[in-house]
Amino acid sequence: MASYELECNLPGNIPNMENMVRAVDPEAVFTSGAADFRIAVTISGTKQELTCQGRIDGRQSAQVTFTDREIGDPRYDLEAFTQRQKELVRKGVLILLQKIGRPAPPWGILTGVRPSKLYHYLRDLGFSPAEVKDRLQAQFMLVPEKAAHLAAVGEVQRPLLQEVAGRIGIYIGIPFCPTRCHYCSFASYPLATHGHLVEGFLAALAYEIAEIGKTLTRLGHAPATIYIRGGTPTVLTPVQLRDLLARIGCSFPRGELLEYTVEAGRPDTLDRTKLALLRDYGVTRVSVNPQTINPQTLARIGRRHTVEQVEAAVALVRALEFPCLNMDMILGLPGEQEADWDDTLEKLLAYRSENITLHTLAPKRSATWDFSQVKGEIAEERVANWLAAGRARLSAAGYYPYYLYRQRRIVAGQENSGYTLPGYEGIYNIIMMEERATVLGLGGGGMSKWFDPVSLEVSRTPNPKCPATYRDRIKELVAEKVNKLMARVN
């Protein structure tokens, strides 16, 4: 574990530098003195030309000077110039760390969750796909594979973003699960300890759905997408699930939906009755997420379902003729290596799931696991190579990537990517990640994202994760959303 002292002549850029250091050294510690390394970066110049000078001292020393004239391209505005200064700070830090032998992350200086937002920003400025890809490598230091992957995702998304422009998505969070997976950091409360909160939560959710539905109807808005997840929505009883789906159907017209997704997730919560309810109420996309087909790993990560239950759930989804099946797997689970990932992907391909999502494990501090205890069992150095091989295997089977995102502390500095067969792109996943449409977050842990189509800025208002807090504050939460919706048309 190394300590770092950071200095920059641009005000407010120390957190920016910290993010870059953490992308290279996830265990970095920052201090104001007596550090192992001291990094200083200075940015100077004009709208036509920016210069970065940097130096690292301590256990090892190095310095760097480079000039960026690409920012002088007339397609960039003053806002882009300000942003480029921040980017050059990160670039200077990364080059200095490379000079003392630290490996460069595959995503270069892109340290955020949504790298595809940068792709759309540059395309909107008028750069061609080839020009954007060149800049991703030269200016942002992505390795060629990641630049090509990002460009492929971006081009798939652009016509779909046009299709949902001006429309609203609905997210509904059901924050309960049969058990909590050890790696999970989502709003998820086991029924064994929190089951007594379900009825009160559902009553509050019914109120929120009804009031938001009335407001959207008054404003003439019909949602483009509905996405129900948690937690595990299908942990509800058939009666509870039927009531929820009926209320959603009354409040949000199905006829204008482009997509209606339920994250069934845990196959141990599924049976024919529940899946038939989902089909009858218009759900078009269902997720059944094994994460792995290794029985020992399933038990170890706390999922408590069997491979046989996964197969039974998939068979039911197919028998009931849902248009789209999504399935997830996670790379990097402790104790697993290439053979495990091969087996899981082969099984998902055999199911011919319309969507397959490759997640890379991202150890979170809010998870049940103490990841320091299992770190030595995570095959981090093998993840990157397997991801490339998995991508090639999916491509050979007719799939292409349609969305991606990254997470802090993600294993090997990689990403999560969703792949699809032609015509089955998960639209909600795209609008949630690209933040080009308003999404109303209802239920436990629901995050509302308010998109301004003029400035392209996004503001957020969260619902509480705790079911009891959500229930107690429901009228206040709904009033805030209704006021924001009304203000958008006044």
CSV table of C-alpha atoms in Angstrom, one decimal:
chain,number,residue,atom,x,y,z
A,1,MET,CA,0.0,0.0,0.0
A,2,ALA,CA,1.6,3.3,-1.1
A,3,SER,CA,0.8,6.8,0.1
A,4,TYR,CA,0.6,9.8,-2.2
A,5,GLU,CA,0.7,13.6,-1.8
A,6,LEU,CA,-0.9,15.5,-4.7
A,7,GLU,CA,-0.6,19.0,-6.0
A,8,CYS,CA,-2.2,20.8,-8.9
A,9,ASN,CA,-2.3,24.5,-10.0
A,10,LEU,CA,-5.9,24.1,-11.1
A,11,PRO,CA,-8.3,24.6,-8.2
A,12,GLY,CA,-10.5,21.7,-7.3
A,13,ASN,CA,-8.5,19.1,-9.2
A,14,ILE,CA,-7.1,17.0,-6.2
A,15,PRO,CA,-10.1,14.6,-6.3
A,16,ASN,CA,-9.6,14.3,-10.0
A,17,MET,CA,-6.0,13.3,-9.4
A,18,GLU,CA,-7.0,10.9,-6.7
A,19,ASN,CA,-9.4,9.1,-9.0
A,20,MET,CA,-6.6,8.6,-11.6
A,21,VAL,CA,-4.2,7.3,-8.9
A,22,ARG,CA,-6.8,4.9,-7.6
A,23,ALA,CA,-7.4,3.6,-11.2
A,24,VAL,CA,-3.8,2.5,-11.2
A,25,ASP,CA,-3.3,1.7,-7.5
A,26,PRO,CA,-6.7,0.8,-5.9
A,27,GLU,CA,-5.2,0.6,-2.4
A,28,ALA,CA,-3.7,4.1,-2.6
A,29,VAL,CA,-3.6,6.3,0.5
A,30,PHE,CA,-3.6,10.1,0.3
A,31,THR,CA,-1.8,12.3,2.8
A,32,SER,CA,-0.6,15.9,3.1
A,33,GLY,CA,3.0,15.0,4.1
A,34,ALA,CA,5.5,12.2,4.5
A,35,ALA,CA,4.2,10.3,1.5
A,36,ASP,CA,5.8,7.6,-0.5
A,37,PHE,CA,5.2,9.6,-3.6
A,38,ARG,CA,4.6,13.3,-4.4
A,39,ILE,CA,2.9,14.1,-7.7
A,40,ALA,CA,2.6,17.7,-8.9
A,41,VAL,CA,0.9,18.7,-12.2
A,42,THR,CA,0.7,22.1,-13.8
A,43,ILE,CA,-1.6,23.0,-16.7
A,44,SER,CA,-1.1,26.2,-18.8
A,45,GLY,CA,-2.0,27.5,-22.2
A,46,THR,CA,-4.8,28.9,-24.4
A,47,LYS,CA,-7.9,27.7,-26.2
A,48,GLN,CA,-5.6,26.7,-29.1
A,49,GLU,CA,-3.0,24.9,-27.1
A,50,LEU,CA,-2.6,23.4,-23.6
A,51,THR,CA,0.6,22.2,-22.0
A,52,CYS,CA,0.9,19.8,-19.1
A,53,GLN,CA,4.0,19.6,-16.9
A,54,GLY,CA,4.3,17.1,-14.2
A,55,ARG,CA,6.7,15.5,-11.8
A,56,ILE,CA,6.7,12.5,-9.4
A,57,ASP,CA,9.2,12.3,-6.6
A,58,GLY,CA,9.7,9.8,-3.7
A,59,ARG,CA,10.6,6.2,-3.9
A,60,GLN,CA,11.1,6.8,-7.6
A,61,SER,CA,11.2,10.0,-9.7
A,62,ALA,CA,10.1,11.0,-13.2
A,63,GLN,CA,8.9,14.0,-15.1
A,64,VAL,CA,6.7,14.7,-18.1
A,65,THR,CA,5.9,17.6,-20.4
A,66,PHE,CA,3.5,17.4,-23.4
A,67,THR,CA,1.4,19.8,-25.4
A,68,ASP,CA,-2.2,19.2,-26.6
A,69,ARG,CA,-3.1,21.1,-29.8
A,70,GLU,CA,-6.1,18.9,-30.7
A,71,ILE,CA,-8.2,21.1,-28.3
A,72,GLY,CA,-7.9,23.8,-30.9
A,73,ASP,CA,-10.3,22.0,-33.3
A,74,PRO,CA,-13.1,24.5,-33.9
A,75,ARG,CA,-15.7,21.8,-33.0
A,76,TYR,CA,-14.8,22.2,-29.4
A,77,ASP,CA,-16.3,25.0,-27.3
A,78,LEU,CA,-15.2,26.8,-24.1
A,79,GLU,CA,-16.8,24.1,-22.0
A,80,ALA,CA,-14.8,21.5,-23.8
A,81,PHE,CA,-11.6,23.5,-23.2
A,82,THR,CA,-12.3,23.6,-19.4
A,83,GLN,CA,-13.0,19.9,-19.4
A,84,ARG,CA,-9.8,19.2,-21.4
A,85,GLN,CA,-7.8,20.8,-18.7
A,86,LYS,CA,-9.1,18.3,-16.2
A,87,GLU,CA,-8.4,15.5,-18.6
A,88,LEU,CA,-4.8,16.6,-19.0
A,89,VAL,CA,-4.4,16.6,-15.3
A,90,ARG,CA,-5.4,12.9,-15.3
A,91,LYS,CA,-3.2,12.2,-18.3
A,92,GLY,CA,-0.2,13.8,-16.7
A,93,VAL,CA,-0.7,11.7,-13.6
A,94,LEU,CA,-1.1,8.5,-15.6
A,95,ILE,CA,2.0,9.1,-17.7
A,96,LEU,CA,4.0,9.8,-14.5
A,97,LEU,CA,2.9,6.6,-12.9
A,98,GLN,CA,3.7,4.7,-16.1
A,99,LYS,CA,7.2,6.1,-16.1
A,100,ILE,CA,7.8,4.6,-12.6
A,101,GLY,CA,6.6,1.2,-13.8
A,102,ARG,CA,2.9,1.2,-12.9
A,103,PRO,CA,0.7,-0.6,-15.4
A,104,ALA,CA,-1.7,1.6,-17.4
A,105,PRO,CA,-5.4,0.8,-16.9
A,106,PRO,CA,-7.1,-0.5,-20.1
A,107,TRP,CA,-9.6,2.4,-20.0
A,108,GLY,CA,-6.8,5.0,-19.8
A,109,ILE,CA,-7.8,8.2,-18.1
A,110,LEU,CA,-11.5,7.4,-18.1
A,111,THR,CA,-12.2,6.8,-14.5
A,112,GLY,CA,-16.0,7.3,-14.4
A,113,VAL,CA,-18.9,4.8,-14.6
A,114,ARG,CA,-20.2,5.8,-18.0
A,115,PRO,CA,-17.4,6.0,-20.7
A,116,SER,CA,-20.0,5.8,-23.5
A,117,LYS,CA,-21.3,9.3,-22.5
A,118,LEU,CA,-17.9,10.6,-23.8
A,119,TYR,CA,-18.5,8.8,-27.1
A,120,HIS,CA,-21.9,10.4,-27.6
A,121,TYR,CA,-20.6,13.8,-26.6
A,122,LEU,CA,-17.9,13.7,-29.2
A,123,ARG,CA,-20.2,12.3,-31.9
A,124,ASP,CA,-22.7,15.2,-31.1
A,125,LEU,CA,-19.9,17.7,-31.7
A,126,GLY,CA,-19.6,16.4,-35.2
A,127,PHE,CA,-16.7,13.9,-35.0
A,128,SER,CA,-17.1,10.7,-37.1
A,129,PRO,CA,-16.9,7.3,-35.5
A,130,ALA,CA,-13.3,6.9,-36.8
A,131,GLU,CA,-12.3,10.3,-35.4
A,132,VAL,CA,-13.8,9.5,-32.0
A,133,LYS,CA,-12.0,6.2,-31.9
A,134,ASP,CA,-8.7,7.9,-32.7
A,135,ARG,CA,-9.2,10.4,-30.0
A,136,LEU,CA,-10.1,7.7,-27.4
A,137,GLN,CA,-6.7,6.2,-28.0
A,138,ALA,CA,-4.6,9.4,-28.4
A,139,GLN,CA,-6.2,11.8,-26.0
A,140,PHE,CA,-7.8,9.5,-23.4
A,141,MET,CA,-5.2,6.6,-23.6
A,142,LEU,CA,-7.7,3.7,-24.0
A,143,VAL,CA,-6.1,0.5,-25.3
A,144,PRO,CA,-7.3,-0.2,-28.9
A,145,GLU,CA,-9.6,-3.0,-27.9
A,146,LYS,CA,-11.5,-0.8,-25.4
A,147,ALA,CA,-11.7,2.1,-27.9
A,148,ALA,CA,-13.2,-0.3,-30.5
A,149,HIS,CA,-15.6,-1.8,-28.0
A,150,LEU,CA,-16.8,1.6,-26.9
A,151,ALA,CA,-17.3,2.8,-30.5
A,152,ALA,CA,-19.3,-0.3,-31.3
A,153,VAL,CA,-21.6,0.2,-28.3
A,154,GLY,CA,-22.0,3.9,-29.1
A,155,GLU,CA,-23.1,3.3,-32.7
A,156,VAL,CA,-25.7,0.7,-31.7
A,157,GLN,CA,-27.1,3.1,-29.1
A,158,ARG,CA,-27.5,6.3,-31.2
A,159,PRO,CA,-30.6,5.4,-33.2
A,160,LEU,CA,-32.2,4.0,-30.1
A,161,LEU,CA,-31.5,7.2,-28.1
A,162,GLN,CA,-33.3,9.1,-30.9
A,163,GLU,CA,-36.3,6.8,-30.6
A,164,VAL,CA,-36.7,7.5,-26.9
A,165,ALA,CA,-35.9,11.2,-27.1
A,166,GLY,CA,-38.4,13.3,-25.0
A,167,ARG,CA,-40.0,10.2,-23.4
A,168,ILE,CA,-39.8,8.9,-19.8
A,169,GLY,CA,-38.7,5.6,-18.3
A,170,ILE,CA,-40.1,4.1,-15.1
A,171,TYR,CA,-38.0,2.2,-12.6
A,172,ILE,CA,-39.6,0.3,-9.7
A,173,GLY,CA,-37.4,-1.0,-6.9
A,174,ILE,CA,-38.5,-4.0,-4.8
A,175,PRO,CA,-35.8,-4.1,-2.1
A,176,PHE,CA,-36.3,-7.7,-0.9
A,177,CYS,CA,-34.5,-11.0,-1.6
A,178,PRO,CA,-34.7,-14.6,-0.4
A,179,THR,CA,-31.1,-14.1,0.8
A,180,ARG,CA,-28.5,-11.5,0.3
A,181,CYS,CA,-25.6,-12.5,-2.1
A,182,HIS,CA,-22.3,-11.9,-0.4
A,183,TYR,CA,-21.0,-9.5,-3.1
A,184,CYS,CA,-24.2,-7.5,-3.4
A,185,SER,CA,-24.3,-3.7,-2.7
A,186,PHE,CA,-27.9,-3.1,-4.0
A,187,ALA,CA,-30.9,-2.2,-1.9
A,188,SER,CA,-31.7,-5.8,-0.9
A,189,TYR,CA,-33.2,-7.0,2.4
A,190,PRO,CA,-33.6,-10.7,3.2
A,191,LEU,CA,-37.2,-11.8,3.9
A,192,ALA,CA,-36.0,-13.7,7.0
A,193,THR,CA,-35.2,-10.5,8.7
A,194,HIS,CA,-37.3,-7.9,6.9
A,195,GLY,CA,-40.3,-9.8,5.7
A,196,HIS,CA,-42.6,-8.0,8.2
A,197,LEU,CA,-42.0,-4.8,6.2
A,198,VAL,CA,-43.2,-6.1,2.9
A,199,GLU,CA,-46.9,-5.2,3.2
A,200,GLY,CA,-46.3,-1.7,4.4
A,201,PHE,CA,-43.8,-1.2,1.6
A,202,LEU,CA,-46.2,-2.4,-1.0
A,203,ALA,CA,-49.0,-0.1,0.3
A,204,ALA,CA,-46.6,2.9,-0.1
A,205,LEU,CA,-45.5,1.7,-3.5
A,206,ALA,CA,-49.2,1.4,-4.6
A,207,TYR,CA,-49.7,5.1,-3.6
A,208,GLU,CA,-46.6,6.2,-5.5
A,209,ILE,CA,-47.5,4.3,-8.6
A,210,ALA,CA,-51.0,5.7,-8.6
A,211,GLU,CA,-50.0,9.3,-8.0
A,212,ILE,CA,-47.2,9.3,-10.6
A,213,GLY,CA,-49.5,7.6,-13.1
A,214,LYS,CA,-52.2,10.3,-12.6
A,215,THR,CA,-49.6,13.1,-13.1
A,216,LEU,CA,-48.2,11.6,-16.3
A,217,THR,CA,-51.7,11.1,-17.7
A,218,ARG,CA,-52.5,14.8,-16.9
A,219,LEU,CA,-49.3,15.8,-18.7
A,220,GLY,CA,-49.9,13.5,-21.7
A,221,HIS,CA,-46.8,11.4,-21.1
A,222,ALA,CA,-46.9,7.6,-21.7
A,223,PRO,CA,-43.7,5.8,-20.4
A,224,ALA,CA,-41.4,4.3,-23.0
A,225,THR,CA,-40.1,1.7,-20.7
A,226,ILE,CA,-40.9,0.0,-17.3
A,227,TYR,CA,-38.1,-1.8,-15.4
A,228,ILE,CA,-38.8,-3.7,-12.2
A,229,ARG,CA,-35.9,-4.9,-10.1
A,230,GLY,CA,-34.5,-4.8,-6.6
A,231,GLY,CA,-33.7,-6.9,-4.8
A,232,THR,CA,-35.7,-9.7,-6.4
A,233,PRO,CA,-39.2,-8.6,-7.4
A,234,THR,CA,-40.3,-12.2,-7.9
A,235,VAL,CA,-39.7,-12.9,-4.2
A,236,LEU,CA,-43.2,-11.5,-3.7
A,237,THR,CA,-46.1,-14.0,-3.3
A,238,PRO,CA,-48.3,-14.6,-6.4
A,239,VAL,CA,-51.1,-12.5,-4.8
A,240,GLN,CA,-48.7,-9.6,-4.0
A,241,LEU,CA,-47.2,-9.8,-7.5
A,242,ARG,CA,-50.6,-9.9,-9.2
A,243,ASP,CA,-51.7,-6.8,-7.2
A,244,LEU,CA,-48.5,-4.9,-8.1
A,245,LEU,CA,-48.7,-5.7,-11.8
A,246,ALA,CA,-52.4,-4.8,-11.9
A,247,ARG,CA,-51.6,-1.4,-10.3
A,248,ILE,CA,-48.8,-0.8,-12.8
A,249,GLY,CA,-51.1,-1.7,-15.7
A,250,CYS,CA,-53.8,0.7,-14.5
A,251,SER,CA,-51.4,3.6,-14.0
A,252,PHE,CA,-49.1,3.2,-17.0
A,253,PRO,CA,-50.6,2.3,-20.4
A,254,ARG,CA,-48.9,-0.8,-21.9
A,255,GLY,CA,-49.9,0.1,-25.5
A,256,GLU,CA,-47.1,2.7,-25.9
A,257,LEU,CA,-44.3,0.7,-24.1
A,258,LEU,CA,-41.2,-0.1,-26.1
A,259,GLU,CA,-40.1,-2.5,-23.3
A,260,TYR,CA,-41.3,-4.0,-20.0
A,261,THR,CA,-38.6,-5.7,-18.0
A,262,VAL,CA,-38.7,-7.7,-14.7
A,263,GLU,CA,-35.5,-8.7,-13.1
A,264,ALA,CA,-36.6,-12.1,-11.9
A,265,GLY,CA,-32.9,-12.7,-11.1
A,266,ARG,CA,-33.0,-15.5,-8.6
A,267,PRO,CA,-34.4,-18.7,-10.2
A,268,ASP,CA,-35.4,-20.0,-6.8
A,269,THR,CA,-38.2,-17.4,-6.7
A,270,LEU,CA,-39.7,-18.4,-10.0
A,271,ASP,CA,-42.5,-20.8,-10.9
A,272,ARG,CA,-45.1,-21.2,-13.6
A,273,THR,CA,-47.7,-19.1,-11.7
A,274,LYS,CA,-45.5,-16.1,-11.3
A,275,LEU,CA,-44.1,-16.2,-14.8
A,276,ALA,CA,-47.6,-16.6,-16.2
A,277,LEU,CA,-48.6,-13.4,-14.3
A,278,LEU,CA,-45.7,-11.5,-15.8
A,279,ARG,CA,-46.6,-12.6,-19.3
A,280,ASP,CA,-50.3,-11.9,-18.9
A,281,TYR,CA,-49.6,-8.4,-17.6
A,282,GLY,CA,-47.5,-7.6,-20.7
A,283,VAL,CA,-43.9,-8.1,-19.5
A,284,THR,CA,-41.7,-8.5,-22.6
A,285,ARG,CA,-38.2,-9.0,-21.1
A,286,VAL,CA,-37.3,-11.3,-18.2
A,287,SER,CA,-34.0,-11.7,-16.5
A,288,VAL,CA,-32.9,-15.1,-15.0
A,289,ASN,CA,-29.4,-14.5,-13.6
A,290,PRO,CA,-27.3,-17.5,-12.5
A,291,GLN,CA,-24.0,-15.5,-12.3
A,292,THR,CA,-22.3,-18.9,-12.4
A,293,ILE,CA,-23.2,-22.5,-13.0
A,294,ASN,CA,-20.6,-23.8,-10.6
A,295,PRO,CA,-22.6,-25.3,-7.7
A,296,GLN,CA,-19.8,-24.8,-5.1
A,297,THR,CA,-19.6,-21.1,-6.1
A,298,LEU,CA,-23.3,-20.6,-5.9
A,299,ALA,CA,-23.3,-21.9,-2.3
A,300,ARG,CA,-20.3,-19.8,-1.4
A,301,ILE,CA,-21.7,-16.5,-2.7
A,302,GLY,CA,-24.9,-17.0,-0.8
A,303,ARG,CA,-27.4,-17.5,-3.7
A,304,ARG,CA,-28.8,-20.8,-2.4
A,305,HIS,CA,-30.2,-22.0,-5.7
A,306,THR,CA,-29.2,-24.9,-7.9
A,307,VAL,CA,-28.2,-25.2,-11.5
A,308,GLU,CA,-31.3,-27.4,-12.0
A,309,GLN,CA,-33.5,-24.4,-10.8
A,310,VAL,CA,-31.8,-22.2,-13.4
A,311,GLU,CA,-32.6,-24.7,-16.2
A,312,ALA,CA,-36.2,-25.1,-15.0
A,313,ALA,CA,-36.7,-21.3,-14.9
A,314,VAL,CA,-35.3,-20.9,-18.4
A,315,ALA,CA,-37.6,-23.7,-19.7
A,316,LEU,CA,-40.6,-22.0,-18.2
A,317,VAL,CA,-39.6,-18.6,-19.8
A,318,ARG,CA,-39.4,-20.3,-23.1
A,319,ALA,CA,-42.6,-22.3,-22.7
A,320,LEU,CA,-44.5,-19.1,-21.9
A,321,GLU,CA,-43.0,-17.4,-25.0
A,322,PHE,CA,-41.5,-14.2,-23.5
A,323,PRO,CA,-40.0,-12.2,-26.4
A,324,CYS,CA,-36.6,-11.6,-24.6
A,325,LEU,CA,-34.6,-13.5,-22.0
A,326,ASN,CA,-31.7,-11.8,-20.3
A,327,MET,CA,-29.1,-13.8,-18.4
A,328,ASP,CA,-26.0,-12.5,-16.4
A,329,MET,CA,-22.7,-14.0,-15.4
A,330,ILE,CA,-20.0,-12.6,-13.2
A,331,LEU,CA,-16.2,-12.9,-13.9
A,332,GLY,CA,-13.8,-13.0,-11.0
A,333,LEU,CA,-15.8,-14.6,-8.3
A,334,PRO,CA,-13.4,-16.1,-5.7
A,335,GLY,CA,-12.1,-19.5,-6.6
A,336,GLU,CA,-13.3,-19.4,-10.2
A,337,GLN,CA,-11.0,-19.3,-13.2
A,338,GLU,CA,-11.2,-19.7,-17.0
A,339,ALA,CA,-12.8,-23.1,-17.0
A,340,ASP,CA,-15.7,-21.9,-14.8
A,341,TRP,CA,-16.3,-18.9,-17.0
A,342,ASP,CA,-16.2,-21.0,-20.1
A,343,ASP,CA,-18.7,-23.4,-18.7
A,344,THR,CA,-21.1,-20.6,-17.7
A,345,LEU,CA,-20.9,-18.8,-21.0
A,346,GLU,CA,-21.4,-22.0,-22.9
A,347,LYS,CA,-24.6,-22.7,-20.9
A,348,LEU,CA,-26.0,-19.2,-21.5
A,349,LEU,CA,-25.3,-19.6,-25.2
A,350,ALA,CA,-27.0,-23.0,-25.2
A,351,TYR,CA,-30.1,-21.3,-23.8
A,352,ARG,CA,-29.9,-18.9,-26.7
A,353,SER,CA,-30.7,-16.0,-24.3
A,354,GLU,CA,-31.5,-12.9,-26.4
A,355,ASN,CA,-29.4,-10.8,-24.0
A,356,ILE,CA,-26.2,-11.9,-22.2
A,357,THR,CA,-24.5,-9.6,-19.8
A,358,LEU,CA,-20.9,-10.2,-18.8
A,359,HIS,CA,-20.2,-8.6,-15.4
A,360,THR,CA,-16.8,-8.2,-13.8
A,361,LEU,CA,-16.7,-8.5,-10.1
A,362,ALA,CA,-16.5,-5.1,-8.3
A,363,PRO,CA,-15.7,-5.6,-4.6
A,364,LYS,CA,-17.9,-3.1,-2.7
A,365,ARG,CA,-17.4,-1.9,0.9
A,366,SER,CA,-21.1,-2.2,1.5
A,367,ALA,CA,-21.2,-5.9,0.6
A,368,THR,CA,-21.5,-8.7,3.1
A,369,TRP,CA,-18.1,-10.1,2.1
A,370,ASP,CA,-14.9,-8.8,3.5
A,371,PHE,CA,-13.1,-8.9,0.2
A,372,SER,CA,-9.6,-8.7,1.8
A,373,GLN,CA,-10.3,-12.3,3.0
A,374,VAL,CA,-10.9,-13.7,-0.5
A,375,LYS,CA,-8.7,-11.3,-2.6
A,376,GLY,CA,-6.1,-14.0,-3.1
A,377,GLU,CA,-8.7,-16.3,-4.7
A,378,ILE,CA,-9.8,-13.7,-7.4
A,379,ALA,CA,-8.1,-14.5,-10.7
A,380,GLU,CA,-7.7,-10.8,-11.5
A,381,GLU,CA,-4.8,-11.2,-13.9
A,382,ARG,CA,-6.8,-13.6,-16.0
A,383,VAL,CA,-10.0,-11.6,-16.4
A,384,ALA,CA,-8.9,-9.2,-19.1
A,385,ASN,CA,-7.8,-12.0,-21.5
A,386,TRP,CA,-10.9,-14.0,-20.9
A,387,LEU,CA,-13.1,-11.0,-21.5
A,388,ALA,CA,-11.6,-10.6,-24.9
A,389,ALA,CA,-12.1,-14.3,-25.6
A,390,GLY,CA,-15.7,-14.2,-24.3
A,391,ARG,CA,-16.4,-11.2,-26.6
A,392,ALA,CA,-15.1,-13.1,-29.6
A,393,ARG,CA,-17.2,-16.1,-28.7
A,394,LEU,CA,-20.4,-14.0,-28.4
A,395,SER,CA,-19.6,-12.3,-31.7
A,396,ALA,CA,-19.2,-15.7,-33.4
A,397,ALA,CA,-22.6,-16.7,-32.0
A,398,GLY,CA,-24.3,-13.6,-33.5
A,399,TYR,CA,-24.3,-11.2,-30.5
A,400,TYR,CA,-23.0,-7.7,-30.4
A,401,PRO,CA,-22.5,-5.2,-27.4
A,402,TYR,CA,-25.2,-2.6,-26.8
A,403,TYR,CA,-24.4,-1.1,-23.4
A,404,LEU,CA,-21.6,-0.9,-20.9
A,405,TYR,CA,-20.6,0.7,-17.7
A,406,ARG,CA,-17.8,0.5,-15.2
A,407,GLN,CA,-17.6,0.5,-11.4
A,408,ARG,CA,-15.2,1.6,-8.8
A,409,ARG,CA,-12.8,-1.1,-7.7
A,410,ILE,CA,-13.8,-3.3,-10.6
A,411,VAL,CA,-11.5,-6.3,-11.0
A,412,ALA,CA,-8.6,-5.7,-13.4
A,413,GLY,CA,-9.9,-2.3,-14.3
A,414,GLN,CA,-12.4,-3.8,-16.7
A,415,GLU,CA,-16.1,-3.2,-17.4
A,416,ASN,CA,-19.6,-4.7,-17.5
A,417,SER,CA,-21.1,-5.2,-21.0
A,418,GLY,CA,-24.5,-6.2,-22.3
A,419,TYR,CA,-24.6,-8.3,-25.5
A,420,THR,CA,-27.7,-8.9,-27.6
A,421,LEU,CA,-29.0,-10.7,-30.6
A,422,PRO,CA,-30.1,-8.4,-33.4
A,423,GLY,CA,-33.2,-6.4,-32.4
A,424,TYR,CA,-33.3,-7.2,-28.7
A,425,GLU,CA,-31.4,-4.3,-27.2
A,426,GLY,CA,-32.4,-3.6,-23.6
A,427,ILE,CA,-33.6,0.0,-24.1
A,428,TYR,CA,-33.9,0.8,-20.3
A,429,ASN,CA,-30.3,-0.2,-19.8
A,430,ILE,CA,-29.2,2.2,-22.5
A,431,ILE,CA,-31.2,5.2,-21.3
A,432,MET,CA,-30.2,4.6,-17.7
A,433,MET,CA,-26.5,4.5,-18.5
A,434,GLU,CA,-26.4,7.2,-21.1
A,435,GLU,CA,-28.7,9.5,-19.2
A,436,ARG,CA,-30.4,10.9,-22.3
A,437,ALA,CA,-33.9,10.6,-21.0
A,438,THR,CA,-35.7,11.2,-17.7
A,439,VAL,CA,-36.2,8.1,-15.6
A,440,LEU,CA,-38.6,8.2,-12.6
A,441,GLY,CA,-37.4,6.0,-9.8
A,442,LEU,CA,-40.2,4.5,-7.7
A,443,GLY,CA,-40.0,2.1,-4.8
A,444,GLY,CA,-37.1,1.2,-2.5
A,445,GLY,CA,-33.8,2.7,-3.6
A,446,GLY,CA,-35.4,4.1,-6.8
A,447,MET,CA,-33.2,6.9,-8.3
A,448,SER,CA,-35.0,9.5,-10.3
A,449,LYS,CA,-32.9,11.1,-13.0
A,450,TRP,CA,-34.2,14.4,-14.5
A,451,PHE,CA,-32.8,15.0,-18.0
A,452,ASP,CA,-32.6,18.5,-19.4
A,453,PRO,CA,-32.6,18.1,-23.3
A,454,VAL,CA,-31.2,21.6,-23.7
A,455,SER,CA,-28.2,21.6,-21.4
A,456,LEU,CA,-28.0,17.7,-21.4
A,457,GLU,CA,-27.5,18.0,-17.6
A,458,VAL,CA,-29.0,15.4,-15.2
A,459,SER,CA,-30.2,16.0,-11.7
A,460,ARG,CA,-31.1,13.2,-9.2
A,461,THR,CA,-33.5,12.6,-6.4
A,462,PRO,CA,-33.3,9.3,-4.6
A,463,ASN,CA,-35.9,7.2,-2.7
A,464,PRO,CA,-34.7,5.7,0.5
A,465,LYS,CA,-33.4,2.2,0.3
A,466,CYS,CA,-34.8,1.2,3.7
A,467,PRO,CA,-38.4,-0.1,3.2
A,468,ALA,CA,-39.6,1.4,6.5
A,469,THR,CA,-38.1,4.8,5.8
A,470,TYR,CA,-39.6,4.7,2.3
A,471,ARG,CA,-43.1,3.9,3.7
A,472,ASP,CA,-42.9,6.6,6.3
A,473,ARG,CA,-41.8,9.3,3.8
A,474,ILE,CA,-43.9,8.3,0.9
A,475,LYS,CA,-46.2,11.4,0.6
A,476,GLU,CA,-43.2,13.7,0.8
A,477,LEU,CA,-41.3,11.7,-1.9
A,478,VAL,CA,-44.3,11.6,-4.2
A,479,ALA,CA,-45.0,15.3,-3.8
A,480,GLU,CA,-41.4,16.1,-4.8
A,481,LYS,CA,-41.7,14.1,-8.0
A,482,VAL,CA,-45.1,15.5,-8.9
A,483,ASN,CA,-43.8,19.1,-8.4
A,484,LYS,CA,-40.8,18.4,-10.6
A,485,LEU,CA,-42.9,16.9,-13.3
A,486,MET,CA,-45.4,19.8,-13.2
A,487,ALA,CA,-42.5,22.4,-13.3
A,488,ARG,CA,-41.2,20.8,-16.5
A,489,VAL,CA,-44.3,21.9,-18.4
A,490,ASN,CA,-44.8,25.3,-16.8
